Amino acid sequence: MASISWREIEEKWRGKWEEARIFEADPDPKREKCFVTFPYPYMNGPLHMGHGFTATRVDVYARFMRMKGYNTLFPWAWHWTGEPIVGASLRLKIGDKELIRALREIDGVPEEELEKFVDPVYMAIYYTRESREVVKRMGFSVDWRREFHTTSHEQTYSRFIEWQYETLRERGYVTRGTHPVVWCPQCQSPTGDHDRLEGEGVFPEEYTLIKFIFGDGYLPAATFRPETIFGVTNMFINPDATYVEAKVNGEKWIISGEAAYKLSEQLKKVEVLREFKGEELIGKQFKEPIGGRDLPILPGWFVDPESATGVVYSVPAHAPADWVALKDLMEKPETLEKFGITAETVKGIKPISLISIEGFGDYPAIEIVEHLKVKDQFDPKLDEATSIIYRKEFHTGILKPICGKYAGKTVRDVKAQIIEDFRKTNVADSMYDLPQRVVCRCTTRCVVKILSDQWFLRYSDPDWKNLAHEAIDSANIFPESARAYFHDKIDWLRDWACARRTGLGTPLPWSPGWIVETLSDSTIYMAFYTIAKH
Ligand SMILES: [Zn+2]
């Protein structure tokens, strides 16, 4: 049997399609129209199997609709905006071995091209050229006359984005305001999801800082549960971490070195007076600011100086992690001796019950730790125990008489009031932090910065949310179950930092030095295909 050269057949027909221009769609009032689209791929690397898989389904649908007589447009474009291409180029420039190996061995980039990747635009051009060839050889039925890439390196697209943002601004959807953003100290720029090596989908969270009194200053401890201040029994400080004594807005605060830097990015005036190891604090006493009780500071190696202030107050009746840490110390008097703390001090600490919940006695944290058989501070079951108690107490917990004027109310109902009261009386302050590690494409760990001059898209606008919900309701969505997902996303969206200081992109027309970031210039680009090349 004669062998068949599939490649020859493929090339022959691809040539014929191109000559006959059969995939070029122009307006034709006499025919029904159909538009299919595929999210434009990002050009910081070659296309992968996922692109092939998804785009094949789009192509099959386009061909099916053509056979049914529809005037079908299937266009294609390339996404260049933002930090990923610039970040990769920078990592190459500083000799990142892992990236260079990946480019050589996985992407198969020839040496002479690799050298030129120190120019991010060249890198984008290279991958666009390679990827275009791949899409063509896949035989996708694309109208190539409408191809474009994003950023100011494509003038017409850039003008389209300028028009979009001028229009949004005229209608009041772009505002300048004070907001917390995920921030890269190296790039001096907000770090959007696309700009991250790690920590996609992580938002700044606002913690309440309870200001425990320590000498002539404060030990501010971060919490999401300020009501638990009524049950505090001790504090945990990491003896090996570096802490600082700092002037924060004129007050003396003891916090981790990392926290001092973070607070200085959050519109607070911070001056570090001295640095010392946490062990200096262990065994000393602090005063809780509501009842004025004197309580001990104990060693806690689980305390992460990179998390909020690096100061943790302990509520063993209601926080499983606090109970387990305390129990560990009770069982290891030799550890305490080193810090001059007697075993009796720790054994004498009695958990204080302040919330009642159904199905549990006075000490829910102790009960759950015993029920789940949590071994120690490093047992992964500890997280589960914490989340069970936290949820139950937040949703159904009733505050006990020890909580004074808040007694008899549910935690959920009274939380906001407690925060407001504590702030008014200088018992509490607040800080933002990231609940998980976020790392920028440039490999720098991100922090939360409060920007007073940042440009935002007002996705929080209730009228916009209503319009978006209506649009979702009137759309045909397959499968139907995905509709709820769209509604959820619209509710979830908050104001979005829509501009960056660095990276490739289109400058904000009214504010030089700001570039429309990567997700914000790819919201309505499908419309651009209909006018591209005309
Ligand atoms: Zn960065």
Coordinates of C-alpha atoms and ligand atoms in Angstrom, one line a residue:
M1 CA 0.0 0.0 0.0
A2 CA 1.3 3.4 -1.0
S3 CA 2.1 5.6 2.0
I4 CA 0.1 8.7 2.3
S5 CA 1.8 12.0 3.0
W6 CA -0.6 13.7 5.3
R7 CA 1.6 16.8 5.5
E8 CA 1.4 17.3 1.8
I9 CA -2.3 17.0 1.8
E10 CA -2.5 19.4 4.7
E11 CA -0.3 22.0 3.1
K12 CA -2.1 21.8 -0.3
W13 CA -5.5 22.5 1.3
R14 CA -4.2 25.2 3.6
G15 CA -2.8 26.9 0.5
K16 CA -6.1 26.6 -1.4
W17 CA -8.0 28.0 1.5
E18 CA -5.7 31.0 1.7
E19 CA -5.8 31.7 -2.0
A20 CA -9.6 31.5 -2.1
R21 CA -9.8 33.8 1.1
I22 CA -12.7 31.6 2.3
F23 CA -12.3 32.6 6.0
E24 CA -12.4 36.3 5.3
A25 CA -15.7 37.6 6.6
D26 CA -17.0 41.0 5.4
P27 CA -20.3 42.7 6.3
D28 CA -23.2 41.3 4.1
P29 CA -26.7 42.4 5.0
K30 CA -28.2 39.5 3.0
R31 CA -26.7 36.8 5.3
E32 CA -27.1 35.9 8.9
K33 CA -24.0 36.7 10.9
C34 CA -22.0 34.7 13.5
F35 CA -19.0 35.8 15.5
V36 CA -16.8 33.4 17.4
T37 CA -13.9 34.4 19.6
F38 CA -11.0 32.9 21.5
P39 CA -9.3 34.7 24.4
Y40 CA -6.1 36.2 22.9
P41 CA -3.1 34.2 24.2
Y42 CA -0.4 35.9 26.2
M43 CA 3.0 36.2 24.4
N44 CA 5.5 35.6 27.1
G45 CA 6.0 32.0 25.8
P46 CA 4.9 29.6 23.1
L47 CA 1.3 28.3 22.8
H48 CA 0.6 25.1 24.8
M49 CA -1.8 22.2 24.5
G50 CA -4.5 24.1 26.4
H51 CA -4.6 26.7 23.6
G52 CA -4.8 23.9 21.0
F53 CA -7.6 22.2 22.8
T54 CA -9.8 25.2 23.4
A55 CA -9.2 26.9 20.0
T56 CA -10.0 23.6 18.2
R57 CA -13.5 23.7 19.7
V58 CA -13.9 27.3 18.6
D59 CA -12.7 26.4 15.1
V60 CA -15.1 23.4 14.9
Y61 CA -18.0 25.6 15.8
A62 CA -17.0 28.3 13.3
R63 CA -16.8 25.7 10.5
F64 CA -20.2 24.2 11.5
M65 CA -21.8 27.6 11.4
R66 CA -20.3 28.4 8.0
M67 CA -21.8 25.1 6.7
K68 CA -25.1 26.2 8.0
G69 CA -24.8 29.3 5.8
Y70 CA -23.8 31.9 8.4
N71 CA -21.4 34.7 7.5
T72 CA -18.9 33.6 10.2
L73 CA -16.0 35.7 11.6
F74 CA -13.2 33.9 13.5
P75 CA -10.5 36.5 14.3
W76 CA -7.2 36.1 16.3
A77 CA -5.0 38.4 18.3
W78 CA -2.1 38.5 20.8
H79 CA -1.9 39.9 24.3
W80 CA 1.3 41.7 25.1
T81 CA 0.2 44.0 28.0
G82 CA 1.6 44.2 31.5
E83 CA 4.5 42.8 33.4
P84 CA 4.9 39.1 32.4
I85 CA 6.9 39.8 29.2
V86 CA 8.9 42.6 30.8
G87 CA 9.5 40.5 33.9
A88 CA 10.7 37.5 31.9
S89 CA 13.0 39.7 29.9
L90 CA 14.4 41.2 33.1
R91 CA 15.0 37.8 34.7
L92 CA 16.9 36.8 31.5
K93 CA 19.0 39.9 31.7
I94 CA 20.0 39.2 35.3
G95 CA 20.9 35.6 34.3
D96 CA 18.0 33.6 35.9
K97 CA 19.3 30.0 35.2
E98 CA 16.0 28.3 35.6
L99 CA 14.3 30.6 33.1
I100 CA 17.2 30.3 30.6
R101 CA 17.1 26.5 30.8
A102 CA 13.3 26.5 30.3
L103 CA 13.6 28.8 27.2
R104 CA 16.4 26.6 25.7
E105 CA 15.2 23.2 26.5
I106 CA 11.4 23.5 26.7
D107 CA 10.6 26.4 24.3
G108 CA 13.5 25.5 22.0
V109 CA 14.6 29.1 21.5
P110 CA 17.8 29.2 19.4
E111 CA 20.8 30.9 21.0
E112 CA 21.0 33.8 18.6
E113 CA 17.3 34.7 19.4
L114 CA 17.7 34.2 23.1
E115 CA 20.3 36.9 23.3
K116 CA 17.8 39.4 21.8
F117 CA 15.2 38.6 24.5
V118 CA 16.8 41.2 26.8
D119 CA 14.5 43.5 24.8
P120 CA 10.9 42.6 25.9
V121 CA 9.3 43.9 22.7
Y122 CA 11.6 41.6 20.7
M123 CA 10.6 38.7 22.9
A124 CA 6.9 39.4 22.3
I125 CA 7.5 39.7 18.5
Y126 CA 9.4 36.4 18.5
Y127 CA 6.7 34.4 20.3
T128 CA 4.0 36.1 18.2
R129 CA 5.7 35.1 15.0
E130 CA 6.2 31.5 16.2
S131 CA 2.7 31.2 17.5
R132 CA 1.1 32.6 14.3
E133 CA 2.9 29.9 12.4
V134 CA 1.5 27.2 14.8
V135 CA -2.1 28.5 14.6
K136 CA -1.8 28.5 10.7
R137 CA -0.4 25.0 10.7
M138 CA -3.2 23.9 13.0
G139 CA -5.5 24.9 10.1
F140 CA -7.7 27.2 12.2
S141 CA -10.2 29.0 9.9
V142 CA -9.1 32.5 11.0
D143 CA -9.6 35.8 9.1
W144 CA -6.0 37.0 9.4
R145 CA -6.7 40.5 8.1
R146 CA -8.0 41.4 11.5
E147 CA -4.9 40.2 13.5
F148 CA -3.4 42.6 16.1
H149 CA -1.5 42.7 19.3
T150 CA -2.1 45.0 22.3
T151 CA 0.0 47.9 23.7
S152 CA 1.3 51.2 22.3
H153 CA 3.3 49.1 19.8
E154 CA 0.0 48.7 17.9
Q155 CA -1.2 52.3 17.3
T156 CA -4.8 51.5 16.3
Y157 CA -5.4 49.2 19.3
S158 CA -3.9 51.7 21.6
R159 CA -6.3 54.4 20.3
F160 CA -9.2 52.0 20.9
I161 CA -8.1 51.5 24.6
E162 CA -7.8 55.3 24.9
W163 CA -11.3 55.7 23.6
Q164 CA -12.6 53.0 26.0
Y165 CA -11.0 54.7 29.1
E166 CA -12.0 58.2 28.1
T167 CA -15.6 57.0 27.8
L168 CA -15.5 55.1 31.1
R169 CA -14.1 58.2 32.8
E170 CA -16.8 60.5 31.3
R171 CA -19.4 58.2 32.7
G172 CA -17.8 58.2 36.1
Y173 CA -16.5 54.6 36.1
V174 CA -12.8 55.6 36.5
T175 CA -12.0 57.4 39.6
R176 CA -8.9 58.4 41.6
G177 CA -9.0 57.4 45.2
T178 CA -7.4 56.0 48.3
H179 CA -7.4 52.3 48.3
P180 CA -5.3 49.4 49.5
V181 CA -3.6 47.6 46.6
V182 CA -1.2 44.6 46.3
W183 CA 2.1 46.4 45.7
C184 CA 5.6 45.4 44.4
P185 CA 8.2 47.5 46.2
Q186 CA 10.7 46.7 43.4
C187 CA 8.5 47.7 40.4
Q188 CA 6.9 50.5 42.5
S189 CA 3.6 49.5 41.0
P190 CA 0.3 47.6 41.9
T191 CA 0.7 43.9 41.1
G192 CA -2.4 42.5 39.3
D193 CA -3.1 38.8 39.0
H194 CA -1.3 38.5 35.7
D195 CA 1.7 40.2 37.2
R196 CA 2.2 37.5 39.9
L197 CA 4.5 34.5 40.1
E198 CA 2.5 33.4 43.2
G199 CA -0.7 34.4 44.9
E200 CA -3.3 34.7 42.2
G201 CA -6.6 35.9 43.5
V202 CA -5.2 37.2 46.8
F203 CA -6.7 40.5 48.0
P204 CA -5.6 42.8 50.8
E205 CA -7.5 42.0 54.1
E206 CA -8.1 44.5 56.8
Y207 CA -7.1 43.4 60.3
T208 CA -8.0 45.0 63.6
L209 CA -5.0 45.8 65.7
I210 CA -5.7 45.5 69.4
K211 CA -3.3 47.9 71.2
F212 CA -2.1 46.0 74.3
I213 CA -0.3 48.3 76.7
F214 CA 3.4 47.6 77.3
G215 CA 5.3 50.1 79.4
D216 CA 4.9 53.5 77.8
G217 CA 3.9 52.0 74.5
Y218 CA 1.8 49.4 72.8
L219 CA 2.1 45.8 71.5
P220 CA -0.5 45.9 68.7
A221 CA -1.8 42.4 67.8
A222 CA -3.7 41.7 64.6
T223 CA -7.0 39.9 64.6
F224 CA -10.2 39.3 62.6
R225 CA -11.9 38.5 65.9
P226 CA -11.7 41.7 68.1
E227 CA -14.5 40.4 70.4
T228 CA -12.1 37.8 71.8
I229 CA -10.2 40.5 73.6
F230 CA -12.5 39.7 76.6
G231 CA -10.9 36.2 76.8
V232 CA -7.2 37.0 76.4
T233 CA -4.9 35.1 78.8
N234 CA -1.4 35.8 77.4
M235 CA 0.6 36.9 74.4
F236 CA 2.9 35.0 72.0
I237 CA 6.1 36.5 70.6
N238 CA 8.6 34.6 68.4
P239 CA 11.8 34.7 70.4
D240 CA 14.0 34.3 67.3
A241 CA 12.3 36.9 65.1
T242 CA 13.5 40.5 64.8
Y243 CA 11.2 43.1 66.4
V244 CA 11.5 46.9 66.5
E245 CA 10.6 49.7 68.8
A246 CA 9.1 52.3 66.4
K247 CA 7.3 55.7 66.6
V248 CA 4.0 55.1 64.7
N249 CA 2.0 58.3 64.3
G250 CA 3.7 59.6 67.4
E251 CA 3.1 56.5 69.6
K252 CA 5.6 53.8 70.7
W253 CA 4.8 50.5 69.1
I254 CA 6.6 47.1 69.4
I255 CA 6.1 45.2 66.2
S256 CA 8.1 43.0 63.8
G257 CA 10.6 44.7 61.5
E258 CA 8.6 43.6 58.5
A259 CA 5.4 45.1 60.0
A260 CA 7.2 48.5 60.5
Y261 CA 7.9 48.6 56.8
K262 CA 4.4 47.5 55.9
L263 CA 2.8 50.2 58.0
S264 CA 5.0 52.8 56.5
E265 CA 3.3 51.9 53.1
Q266 CA -0.2 52.4 54.6
L267 CA -0.3 56.2 55.2
K268 CA 1.3 55.8 58.7
K269 CA 4.3 57.8 59.8
V270 CA 6.8 55.2 61.0
E271 CA 10.2 55.9 62.5
V272 CA 12.2 52.8 63.7
L273 CA 14.0 53.6 67.0
R274 CA 15.8 50.3 67.7
E275 CA 15.9 46.7 66.6
F276 CA 16.0 43.6 68.9
K277 CA 15.3 39.9 69.1
G278 CA 11.9 38.7 70.3
E279 CA 13.4 36.8 73.3
E280 CA 13.9 40.2 75.0
L281 CA 10.1 40.4 75.5
I282 CA 9.5 36.8 76.7
G283 CA 8.6 36.5 80.4
K284 CA 7.6 40.2 80.6
Q285 CA 4.0 41.4 81.4
F286 CA 1.6 43.5 79.3
K287 CA -1.8 45.0 80.2
E288 CA -5.0 44.3 78.3
P289 CA -6.7 47.6 77.6
I290 CA -10.3 46.8 78.6
G291 CA -10.1 45.3 82.1
G292 CA -6.5 46.3 82.8
R293 CA -5.3 42.8 83.7
D294 CA -1.6 42.1 83.7
L295 CA -0.7 39.1 81.6
P296 CA 2.5 37.2 80.6
I297 CA 4.3 37.2 77.2
L298 CA 5.2 33.6 76.3
P299 CA 7.5 32.2 73.5
G300 CA 5.7 31.1 70.4
W301 CA 7.8 29.9 67.5
F302 CA 4.7 29.6 65.3
V303 CA 4.4 33.4 65.3
D304 CA 5.3 34.6 61.8
P305 CA 6.9 38.0 61.8
E306 CA 5.8 38.4 58.1
S307 CA 2.2 38.0 59.1
A308 CA 0.6 41.3 60.2
T309 CA 2.5 42.7 63.2
G310 CA 4.2 39.5 64.4
V311 CA 2.4 40.0 67.7
V312 CA -0.2 37.4 68.7
Y313 CA -2.6 37.5 71.6
S314 CA -3.9 34.2 73.0
V315 CA -7.5 33.2 73.6
P316 CA -7.2 29.5 74.5
A317 CA -11.0 29.0 75.2
H318 CA -11.9 29.9 71.6
A319 CA -8.8 29.6 69.4
P320 CA -7.6 26.1 68.9
A321 CA -4.1 27.2 67.9
D322 CA -3.7 29.2 71.0
W323 CA -4.8 26.3 73.2
V324 CA -2.4 23.9 71.5
A325 CA 0.5 26.3 71.8
L326 CA -0.2 26.8 75.5
K327 CA -0.6 23.1 76.1
D328 CA 2.8 22.5 74.4
L329 CA 4.4 24.9 76.8
M330 CA 2.7 23.3 79.8
E331 CA 4.2 20.0 78.8
K332 CA 7.7 21.5 78.3
P333 CA 8.7 23.3 81.5
E334 CA 12.4 23.1 80.4
T335 CA 11.7 25.4 77.4
L336 CA 10.2 28.0 79.8
E337 CA 13.1 27.8 82.2
K338 CA 15.4 29.2 79.5
F339 CA 13.3 32.4 79.5
G340 CA 13.0 32.6 83.3
I341 CA 9.4 31.6 83.3
T342 CA 8.2 29.2 86.0
A343 CA 6.1 26.2 85.1
E344 CA 3.5 27.5 87.5
T345 CA 3.0 30.7 85.5
V346 CA 1.9 28.7 82.5
K347 CA 0.0 26.0 84.4
G348 CA -1.9 28.8 86.2
I349 CA -3.3 30.2 82.9
K350 CA -7.0 29.4 82.8
P351 CA -8.9 29.7 79.6
I352 CA -11.6 32.4 79.7
S353 CA -14.9 31.5 78.1
L354 CA -16.7 34.4 76.4
I355 CA -18.9 33.0 73.6
S356 CA -21.5 30.3 73.9
I357 CA -22.3 28.1 71.0
E358 CA -24.7 25.2 70.7
G359 CA -23.2 21.7 70.9
F360 CA -20.2 22.9 72.9
G361 CA -19.4 23.6 76.5
D362 CA -17.4 26.5 77.9
Y363 CA -14.2 25.8 76.0
P364 CA -15.0 25.0 72.3
A365 CA -11.3 25.2 71.3
I366 CA -10.3 22.6 73.8
E367 CA -13.2 20.3 72.9
I368 CA -12.5 20.4 69.2
V369 CA -8.7 19.8 69.7
E370 CA -9.6 16.7 71.7
H371 CA -12.3 15.6 69.3
L372 CA -10.1 15.8 66.2
K373 CA -7.1 14.5 68.2
V374 CA -4.8 17.4 67.2
K375 CA -1.3 16.4 68.3
D376 CA 0.6 19.7 68.3
Q377 CA 1.1 23.1 66.6
F378 CA 2.3 21.4 63.4
D379 CA -0.6 19.1 63.0
P380 CA -2.5 20.0 59.8
K381 CA -5.8 19.2 61.6
L382 CA -5.3 22.4 63.5
D383 CA -6.4 24.5 60.5
E384 CA -9.6 22.4 60.3
A385 CA -10.3 22.8 64.0
T386 CA -9.8 26.6 63.7
S387 CA -12.1 27.0 60.8
I388 CA -14.9 24.9 62.4
I389 CA -14.9 27.0 65.6
Y390 CA -14.4 30.3 63.8
R391 CA -17.4 29.7 61.5
K392 CA -19.7 28.4 64.2
E393 CA -18.8 31.2 66.6
F394 CA -19.2 33.9 64.0
H395 CA -22.6 32.7 62.7
T396 CA -24.3 31.4 65.9
G397 CA -22.1 32.4 68.8
I398 CA -23.7 34.5 71.6
L399 CA -21.4 36.8 73.7
K400 CA -21.5 36.0 77.4
P401 CA -21.9 38.5 80.3
I402 CA -18.1 38.9 80.5
C403 CA -18.3 41.0 77.3
G404 CA -20.1 43.8 79.1
K405 CA -22.4 45.9 76.9
Y406 CA -22.1 43.4 74.0
A407 CA -23.4 40.5 76.1
G408 CA -26.4 38.6 74.7
K409 CA -25.7 39.6 71.1
T410 CA -24.4 37.4 68.3
V411 CA -20.8 37.8 67.2
R412 CA -22.0 38.5 63.7
D413 CA -24.3 41.3 64.7
V414 CA -22.0 43.1 67.0
K415 CA -18.5 42.8 65.3
A416 CA -18.7 46.0 63.4
Q417 CA -19.9 47.9 66.5
I418 CA -17.0 46.5 68.6
I419 CA -14.4 47.6 66.0
E420 CA -15.9 51.1 65.8
D421 CA -16.0 51.5 69.6
F422 CA -12.5 50.2 70.1
R423 CA -11.2 52.6 67.4
K424 CA -12.9 55.6 69.0
T425 CA -11.3 54.8 72.4
N426 CA -7.9 54.1 70.9
V427 CA -8.1 50.5 72.0
A428 CA -7.7 49.5 68.4
D429 CA -6.2 50.6 65.1
S430 CA -6.1 48.7 61.8
M431 CA -3.7 47.5 59.1
Y432 CA -3.9 45.7 55.8
D433 CA -2.0 42.5 55.0
L434 CA -2.1 39.7 52.5
P435 CA -3.6 36.4 53.8
Q436 CA -1.2 34.5 51.6
R437 CA 2.2 35.1 50.0
V438 CA 2.1 37.1 46.8
V439 CA 5.2 37.3 44.6
C440 CA 5.6 39.7 41.7
R441 CA 6.9 38.5 38.3
C442 CA 10.1 40.3 39.1
T443 CA 10.5 37.8 42.0
T444 CA 9.9 40.4 44.8
R445 CA 7.5 39.7 47.6
C446 CA 4.5 42.0 47.5
V447 CA 3.0 44.0 50.4
V448 CA -0.2 46.1 50.7
K449 CA 0.2 49.7 50.0
I450 CA -2.5 52.3 50.4
L451 CA -2.4 54.6 47.4
S452 CA -4.0 58.0 47.5
D453 CA -3.6 58.7 43.8
Q454 CA -4.4 55.4 42.2
W455 CA -6.8 55.0 39.2
F456 CA -9.6 52.6 39.8
L457 CA -12.4 51.0 37.7
R458 CA -15.5 51.2 39.9
Y459 CA -16.6 47.6 39.7
S460 CA -18.1 48.2 43.2
D461 CA -20.7 50.6 41.7
P462 CA -24.2 49.1 42.6
D463 CA -25.8 50.5 39.3
W464 CA -23.1 48.9 37.3
K465 CA -23.5 45.6 39.1
N466 CA -27.3 45.7 38.4
L467 CA -26.7 46.3 34.7
A468 CA -24.2 43.5 34.6
H469 CA -26.6 41.1 36.3
E470 CA -29.3 42.0 33.9
A471 CA -27.0 41.4 30.9
I472 CA -26.1 38.0 32.3
D473 CA -29.8 37.2 32.8
S474 CA -30.6 38.0 29.2
A475 CA -27.7 36.0 27.7
N476 CA -27.8 32.4 26.5
I477 CA -25.2 30.5 28.5
F478 CA -24.2 26.9 28.0
P479 CA -24.2 25.0 30.3
E480 CA -27.0 26.8 32.3
S481 CA -25.1 26.0 35.5
A482 CA -22.4 28.5 34.6
R483 CA -24.8 31.4 34.9
A484 CA -24.5 31.4 38.7
Y485 CA -20.7 31.6 38.4
F486 CA -21.0 34.8 36.3
H487 CA -23.3 36.3 38.9
D488 CA -21.0 35.4 41.7
K489 CA -18.0 37.0 40.0
I490 CA -19.9 40.3 39.5
D491 CA -20.8 40.4 43.2
W492 CA -17.2 39.5 44.2
L493 CA -15.6 42.3 42.1
R494 CA -14.4 45.3 44.1
D495 CA -12.8 48.5 42.8
W496 CA -10.0 47.4 40.5
A497 CA -6.6 49.2 40.2
C498 CA -6.6 49.7 36.5
A499 CA -3.3 51.3 35.9
R500 CA 0.4 50.5 36.6
R501 CA 3.6 52.4 36.5
T502 CA 5.6 49.8 34.6
G503 CA 5.2 47.2 31.9
L504 CA 4.0 47.3 28.3
G505 CA 0.6 48.8 27.5
T506 CA -1.4 51.9 26.6
P507 CA -0.8 55.1 28.6
L508 CA -3.8 56.6 30.4
P509 CA -4.6 59.4 28.0
W510 CA -5.2 62.0 30.8
S511 CA -2.5 60.9 33.3
P512 CA 1.1 60.5 31.9
G513 CA 3.2 57.8 33.7
W514 CA 0.3 55.4 34.1
I515 CA -0.3 52.4 31.8
V516 CA -3.6 50.6 31.5
E517 CA -2.9 47.2 33.2
T518 CA -3.2 43.8 31.6
L519 CA -6.7 42.7 32.6
S520 CA -8.1 46.2 32.2
D521 CA -7.2 46.5 28.5
S522 CA -8.8 43.2 27.6
T523 CA -12.4 43.6 28.6
I524 CA -14.0 44.6 25.3
Y525 CA -11.4 43.9 22.7
M526 CA -13.7 41.5 20.8
A527 CA -15.4 44.6 19.5
F528 CA -12.1 45.8 18.0
Y529 CA -12.0 42.8 15.7
T530 CA -15.1 44.1 13.9
I531 CA -13.4 47.4 12.9
A532 CA -9.7 46.2 12.7
K533 CA -8.3 46.7 9.2
H534 CA -11.1 49.0 8.1
Ligands
ZN1 ZN 7.9 43.6 40.8

